Short mmCIF file of C-alpha atoms in Angstrom, two decimals:
data_model
loop_
_atom_site.label_atom_id
_atom_site.label_comp_id
_atom_site.label_asym_id
_atom_site.label_seq_id
_atom_site.Cartn_x
_atom_site.Cartn_y
_atom_site.Cartn_z
CA UNK A 1 24.47 6.07 -4.69
CA UNK A 2 26.69 8.24 -2.57
CA UNK A 3 28.49 7.69 0.72
CA UNK A 4 27.18 9.53 3.77
CA UNK A 5 28.21 9.66 7.43
CA UNK A 6 25.11 7.59 8.26
CA UNK A 7 25.35 5.03 5.43
CA UNK A 8 24.59 5.04 1.72
CA UNK A 9 21.89 7.13 0.07
CA UNK A 10 20.12 6.04 -3.12
CA UNK A 11 18.24 8.63 -5.21
CA UNK A 12 15.65 7.49 -7.75
CA UNK A 13 13.23 9.49 -9.95
CA UNK A 14 9.61 9.33 -8.80
CA UNK A 15 7.52 10.64 -11.67
CA UNK A 16 8.28 14.01 -13.27
CA UNK A 17 8.30 16.12 -10.13
CA UNK A 18 9.75 14.07 -7.29
CA UNK A 19 12.68 11.89 -6.25
CA UNK A 20 12.73 9.07 -3.72
CA UNK A 21 15.64 8.83 -1.28
CA UNK A 22 16.42 5.58 0.55
CA UNK A 23 19.28 4.17 2.59
CA UNK A 24 20.22 0.64 1.44
CA UNK A 25 21.34 -1.33 4.48
CA UNK A 26 20.77 -4.85 5.82
CA UNK A 27 19.59 -3.58 9.23
CA UNK A 28 16.09 -2.11 9.44
CA UNK A 29 16.99 0.06 12.43
CA UNK A 30 19.89 1.60 10.49
CA UNK A 31 17.71 2.31 7.45
CA UNK A 32 15.05 4.01 9.56
CA UNK A 33 17.35 6.07 11.78
CA UNK A 34 19.48 7.11 8.79
CA UNK A 35 16.53 8.38 6.75
CA UNK A 36 15.37 10.46 9.74
CA UNK A 37 18.89 11.91 10.06
CA UNK A 38 18.99 12.77 6.38
CA UNK A 39 15.49 14.28 6.51
CA UNK A 40 16.56 16.67 9.29
CA UNK A 41 19.65 17.65 7.32
CA UNK A 42 17.70 18.17 4.11
CA UNK A 43 15.03 20.33 5.77
CA UNK A 44 17.73 22.45 7.43
CA UNK A 45 19.15 23.20 3.97
CA UNK A 46 16.04 22.99 1.81
CA UNK A 47 17.00 23.57 -1.86
CA UNK A 48 15.28 26.04 -4.17
CA UNK A 49 12.12 24.71 -5.81
CA UNK A 50 11.36 21.95 -3.28
CA UNK A 51 7.63 21.94 -2.47
CA UNK A 52 7.25 19.16 0.07
CA UNK A 53 9.14 16.42 1.87
CA UNK A 54 7.13 13.32 2.75
CA UNK A 55 8.62 10.91 5.30
CA UNK A 56 8.20 7.16 5.01
CA UNK A 57 9.39 4.59 7.50
CA UNK A 58 12.44 3.92 5.33
CA UNK A 59 12.23 6.54 2.59
CA UNK A 60 11.98 10.24 1.87
CA UNK A 61 9.88 11.54 -1.02
CA UNK A 62 11.05 14.96 -2.17
CA UNK A 63 8.51 16.81 -4.32
CA UNK A 64 9.60 19.81 -6.37
CA UNK A 65 8.20 22.38 -8.81
CA UNK A 66 9.51 21.43 -12.30
CA UNK A 67 9.00 25.06 -13.42
CA UNK A 68 11.45 26.31 -10.75
CA UNK A 69 14.05 23.55 -10.70
CA UNK A 70 14.99 20.31 -12.45
CA UNK A 71 15.32 16.70 -11.25
CA UNK A 72 19.08 16.72 -11.74
CA UNK A 73 19.39 19.84 -9.55
CA UNK A 74 17.39 18.25 -6.74
CA UNK A 75 19.39 15.03 -7.03
CA UNK A 76 22.64 16.99 -6.95
CA UNK A 77 21.50 18.76 -3.76
CA UNK A 78 20.60 15.43 -2.17
CA UNK A 79 23.98 13.93 -3.00
CA UNK A 80 25.83 17.05 -1.88
CA UNK A 81 24.06 17.06 1.50
CA UNK A 82 24.66 13.32 1.90
CA UNK A 83 28.42 13.77 1.38
CA UNK A 84 28.78 16.17 4.27
CA UNK A 85 30.70 14.70 7.14
CA UNK A 86 29.91 15.99 10.64
CA UNK A 87 31.32 19.48 11.02
CA UNK A 88 31.49 20.18 7.27
CA UNK A 89 28.51 22.47 7.29
CA UNK A 90 26.23 24.46 9.57
CA UNK A 91 24.00 21.62 10.80
CA UNK A 92 22.10 22.68 13.93
CA UNK A 93 21.60 20.01 16.61
CA UNK A 94 18.18 18.42 16.58
CA UNK A 95 16.00 18.89 19.64
CA UNK A 96 14.47 15.62 20.80
CA UNK A 97 11.14 16.11 22.54
CA UNK A 98 9.93 13.53 25.04
CA UNK A 99 6.29 12.74 25.80
CA UNK A 100 4.67 10.84 28.66
CA UNK A 101 1.28 9.80 27.30
CA UNK A 102 -1.33 8.61 29.83
CA UNK A 103 -3.26 5.63 28.46
CA UNK A 104 -6.28 3.70 29.70
CA UNK A 105 -5.81 -0.01 29.01
CA UNK A 106 -9.13 -1.79 29.61
CA UNK A 107 -11.65 -3.81 27.60
CA UNK A 108 -13.56 -0.74 26.41
CA UNK A 109 -10.52 1.39 25.50
CA UNK A 110 -8.54 -1.59 24.15
CA UNK A 111 -10.91 -4.08 22.52
CA UNK A 112 -8.01 -5.93 20.86
CA UNK A 113 -5.83 -6.18 23.96
CA UNK A 114 -6.95 -9.71 24.87
CA UNK A 115 -6.51 -11.08 21.32
CA UNK A 116 -3.05 -9.50 21.08
CA UNK A 117 -2.09 -11.14 24.37
CA UNK A 118 -3.25 -14.52 23.11
CA UNK A 119 -1.32 -14.05 19.86
CA UNK A 120 2.01 -13.27 21.54
CA UNK A 121 1.55 -15.75 24.39
CA UNK A 122 1.16 -13.31 27.27
CA UNK A 123 -1.48 -12.27 29.78
CA UNK A 124 -3.18 -8.93 28.90
CA UNK A 125 -1.56 -7.34 31.96
CA UNK A 126 1.85 -8.47 30.68
CA UNK A 127 1.13 -6.89 27.29
CA UNK A 128 0.30 -3.60 29.04
CA UNK A 129 3.51 -3.87 31.05
CA UNK A 130 5.56 -4.51 27.90
CA UNK A 131 3.98 -1.54 26.13
CA UNK A 132 4.66 0.68 29.16
CA UNK A 133 8.31 -0.42 29.20
CA UNK A 134 8.76 0.21 25.46
CA UNK A 135 10.39 3.43 24.28
CA UNK A 136 8.69 4.60 21.11
CA UNK A 137 10.40 6.83 18.56
CA UNK A 138 8.28 8.75 16.05
CA UNK A 139 9.35 7.52 12.62
CA UNK A 140 6.95 9.62 10.55
CA UNK A 141 3.65 11.45 10.56
CA UNK A 142 1.09 9.32 8.77
CA UNK A 143 -2.42 10.12 7.55
CA UNK A 144 -3.97 13.09 9.38
CA UNK A 145 -0.56 13.69 11.04
CA UNK A 146 -0.84 10.54 13.17
CA UNK A 147 2.49 9.66 14.82
CA UNK A 148 3.75 6.28 13.56
CA UNK A 149 6.33 4.92 15.99
CA UNK A 150 8.99 2.22 16.20
CA UNK A 151 9.97 0.47 19.41
CA UNK A 152 7.21 -1.94 20.44
CA UNK A 153 8.83 -4.67 22.53
CA UNK A 154 6.68 -7.81 22.54
CA UNK A 155 7.74 -11.45 22.04
CA UNK A 156 6.78 -11.24 18.36
CA UNK A 157 5.25 -8.94 15.73
CA UNK A 158 1.52 -8.27 15.98
CA UNK A 159 -0.70 -9.04 13.00
CA UNK A 160 -3.25 -6.54 11.74
CA UNK A 161 -6.95 -7.32 12.04
CA UNK A 162 -8.44 -9.55 9.35
CA UNK A 163 -11.48 -7.23 9.32
CA UNK A 164 -10.68 -3.53 9.92
CA UNK A 165 -12.70 -1.61 12.46
CA UNK A 166 -14.90 1.03 10.83
CA UNK A 167 -14.92 3.77 13.48
CA UNK A 168 -12.08 4.01 15.99
CA UNK A 169 -12.21 6.84 18.51
CA UNK A 170 -9.58 9.61 18.54
CA UNK A 171 -6.80 8.95 21.01
CA UNK A 172 -6.84 5.21 20.38
CA UNK A 173 -3.46 3.55 20.91
CA UNK A 174 -2.95 0.99 18.15
CA UNK A 175 -0.22 -1.52 17.37
CA UNK A 176 0.81 -3.68 14.41
CA UNK A 177 4.10 -5.39 13.62
CA UNK A 178 6.58 -3.74 15.98
CA UNK A 179 5.03 -0.30 15.51
CA UNK A 180 2.50 1.83 17.37
CA UNK A 181 0.32 4.71 16.24
CA UNK A 182 -2.18 7.09 17.87
CA UNK A 183 -5.48 7.73 16.10
CA UNK A 184 -5.93 11.53 15.83
CA UNK A 185 -9.52 11.59 14.50
CA UNK A 186 -12.43 9.11 14.32
CA UNK A 187 -12.01 6.70 11.44
CA UNK A 188 -11.39 3.15 10.24
CA UNK A 189 -8.25 1.13 10.89
CA UNK A 190 -6.86 -2.38 10.59
CA UNK A 191 -4.41 -1.80 13.45
CA UNK A 192 -5.08 -3.54 16.78
CA UNK A 193 -6.60 -1.17 19.34
CA UNK A 194 -5.12 -1.75 22.81
CA UNK A 195 -5.85 1.47 24.73
CA UNK A 196 -6.80 5.12 24.58
CA UNK A 197 -5.30 8.40 25.74
CA UNK A 198 -7.48 11.33 26.87
CA UNK A 199 -5.10 13.79 25.17
CA UNK A 200 -5.84 15.58 21.90
CA UNK A 201 -3.10 14.46 19.50
CA UNK A 202 -3.85 16.76 16.55
CA UNK A 203 -5.58 20.14 16.76
CA UNK A 204 -6.00 21.80 13.37
CA UNK A 205 -7.16 25.05 15.02
CA UNK A 206 -3.64 25.62 16.36
CA UNK A 207 -0.84 27.28 14.32
CA UNK A 208 1.15 24.06 14.93
CA UNK A 209 -1.43 21.24 14.81
CA UNK A 210 0.97 18.72 16.37
CA UNK A 211 3.66 19.02 19.03
CA UNK A 212 5.77 16.07 17.87
CA UNK A 213 7.81 15.10 14.84
CA UNK A 214 10.12 12.38 13.53
CA UNK A 215 12.80 11.49 16.05
CA UNK A 216 10.78 12.46 19.13
CA UNK A 217 10.25 9.92 21.91
CA UNK A 218 6.99 8.77 23.47
CA UNK A 219 6.28 6.53 26.46
CA UNK A 220 2.83 5.23 27.35
CA UNK A 221 1.90 5.52 31.03
CA UNK A 222 -0.97 3.25 32.18
CA UNK A 223 -3.71 5.08 34.12
CA UNK A 224 -7.14 4.05 35.34
CA UNK A 225 -10.30 5.44 33.79
CA UNK A 226 -10.88 7.59 36.90
CA UNK A 227 -7.31 8.92 36.77
CA UNK A 228 -7.73 9.78 33.09
CA UNK A 229 -10.97 11.64 33.82
CA UNK A 230 -9.23 13.66 36.55
CA UNK A 231 -6.40 14.77 34.26
CA UNK A 232 -6.37 18.14 32.56
CA UNK A 233 -5.64 16.26 29.35
CA UNK A 234 -5.88 18.80 26.59
CA UNK A 235 -3.47 19.15 23.69
CA UNK A 236 -0.52 16.78 24.01
CA UNK A 237 2.68 18.62 24.95
CA UNK A 238 6.24 17.39 25.58
CA UNK A 239 7.46 16.94 29.12
CA UNK A 240 11.14 17.47 28.35
CA UNK A 241 13.41 18.83 25.65
CA UNK A 242 16.96 17.50 25.29
CA UNK A 243 19.76 17.49 22.74
#
């Protein structure tokens, strides 16, 4: 382990061509925010031989080419970057993008909304209000580049479905635990579906298939079905950029 300005970083081998980086800390929020901070720093100073960096909610998997570098070299780079105190190196400020995502919350768009409300002891309208008041931070890009987000503020964590749905529509807003995610393409899920946005979240025909990344902020804005139909809701874009 090595001391870092955002906590302590642990580096463990992960097979022959990867290392796993974590931040041991008692507080979940610290672990998650610290690993995002380290990810940004690592990508800004990507070492030779690194092939890919895969974000987890509380971990960072660094994959490398064993023919171009060695595990000890990657680990040394991780520890060196973690030792930097603010101002020790050229670390550009991270731009935080903000998104206002229109969402239809009704029985058709959110078939699990009523059962979620019953589980947490609220009326469905109160669940929608709580979701709208929550500030979601993108923790990582999951399968198919879906944004997995922290920040759901309900009276308690939300259980996943006992029987996963087999075909959820793209744009579905889904929650589980204290997290939210947006379904980019049709497919199965065990997350609870509470609404749907008319926006396209991932477009693989674009040079940049997504407009968001870890650390960006999303807020869900309730709209009626008629309001959603009237929107020019194409590819999701940020509404504001701030330091």
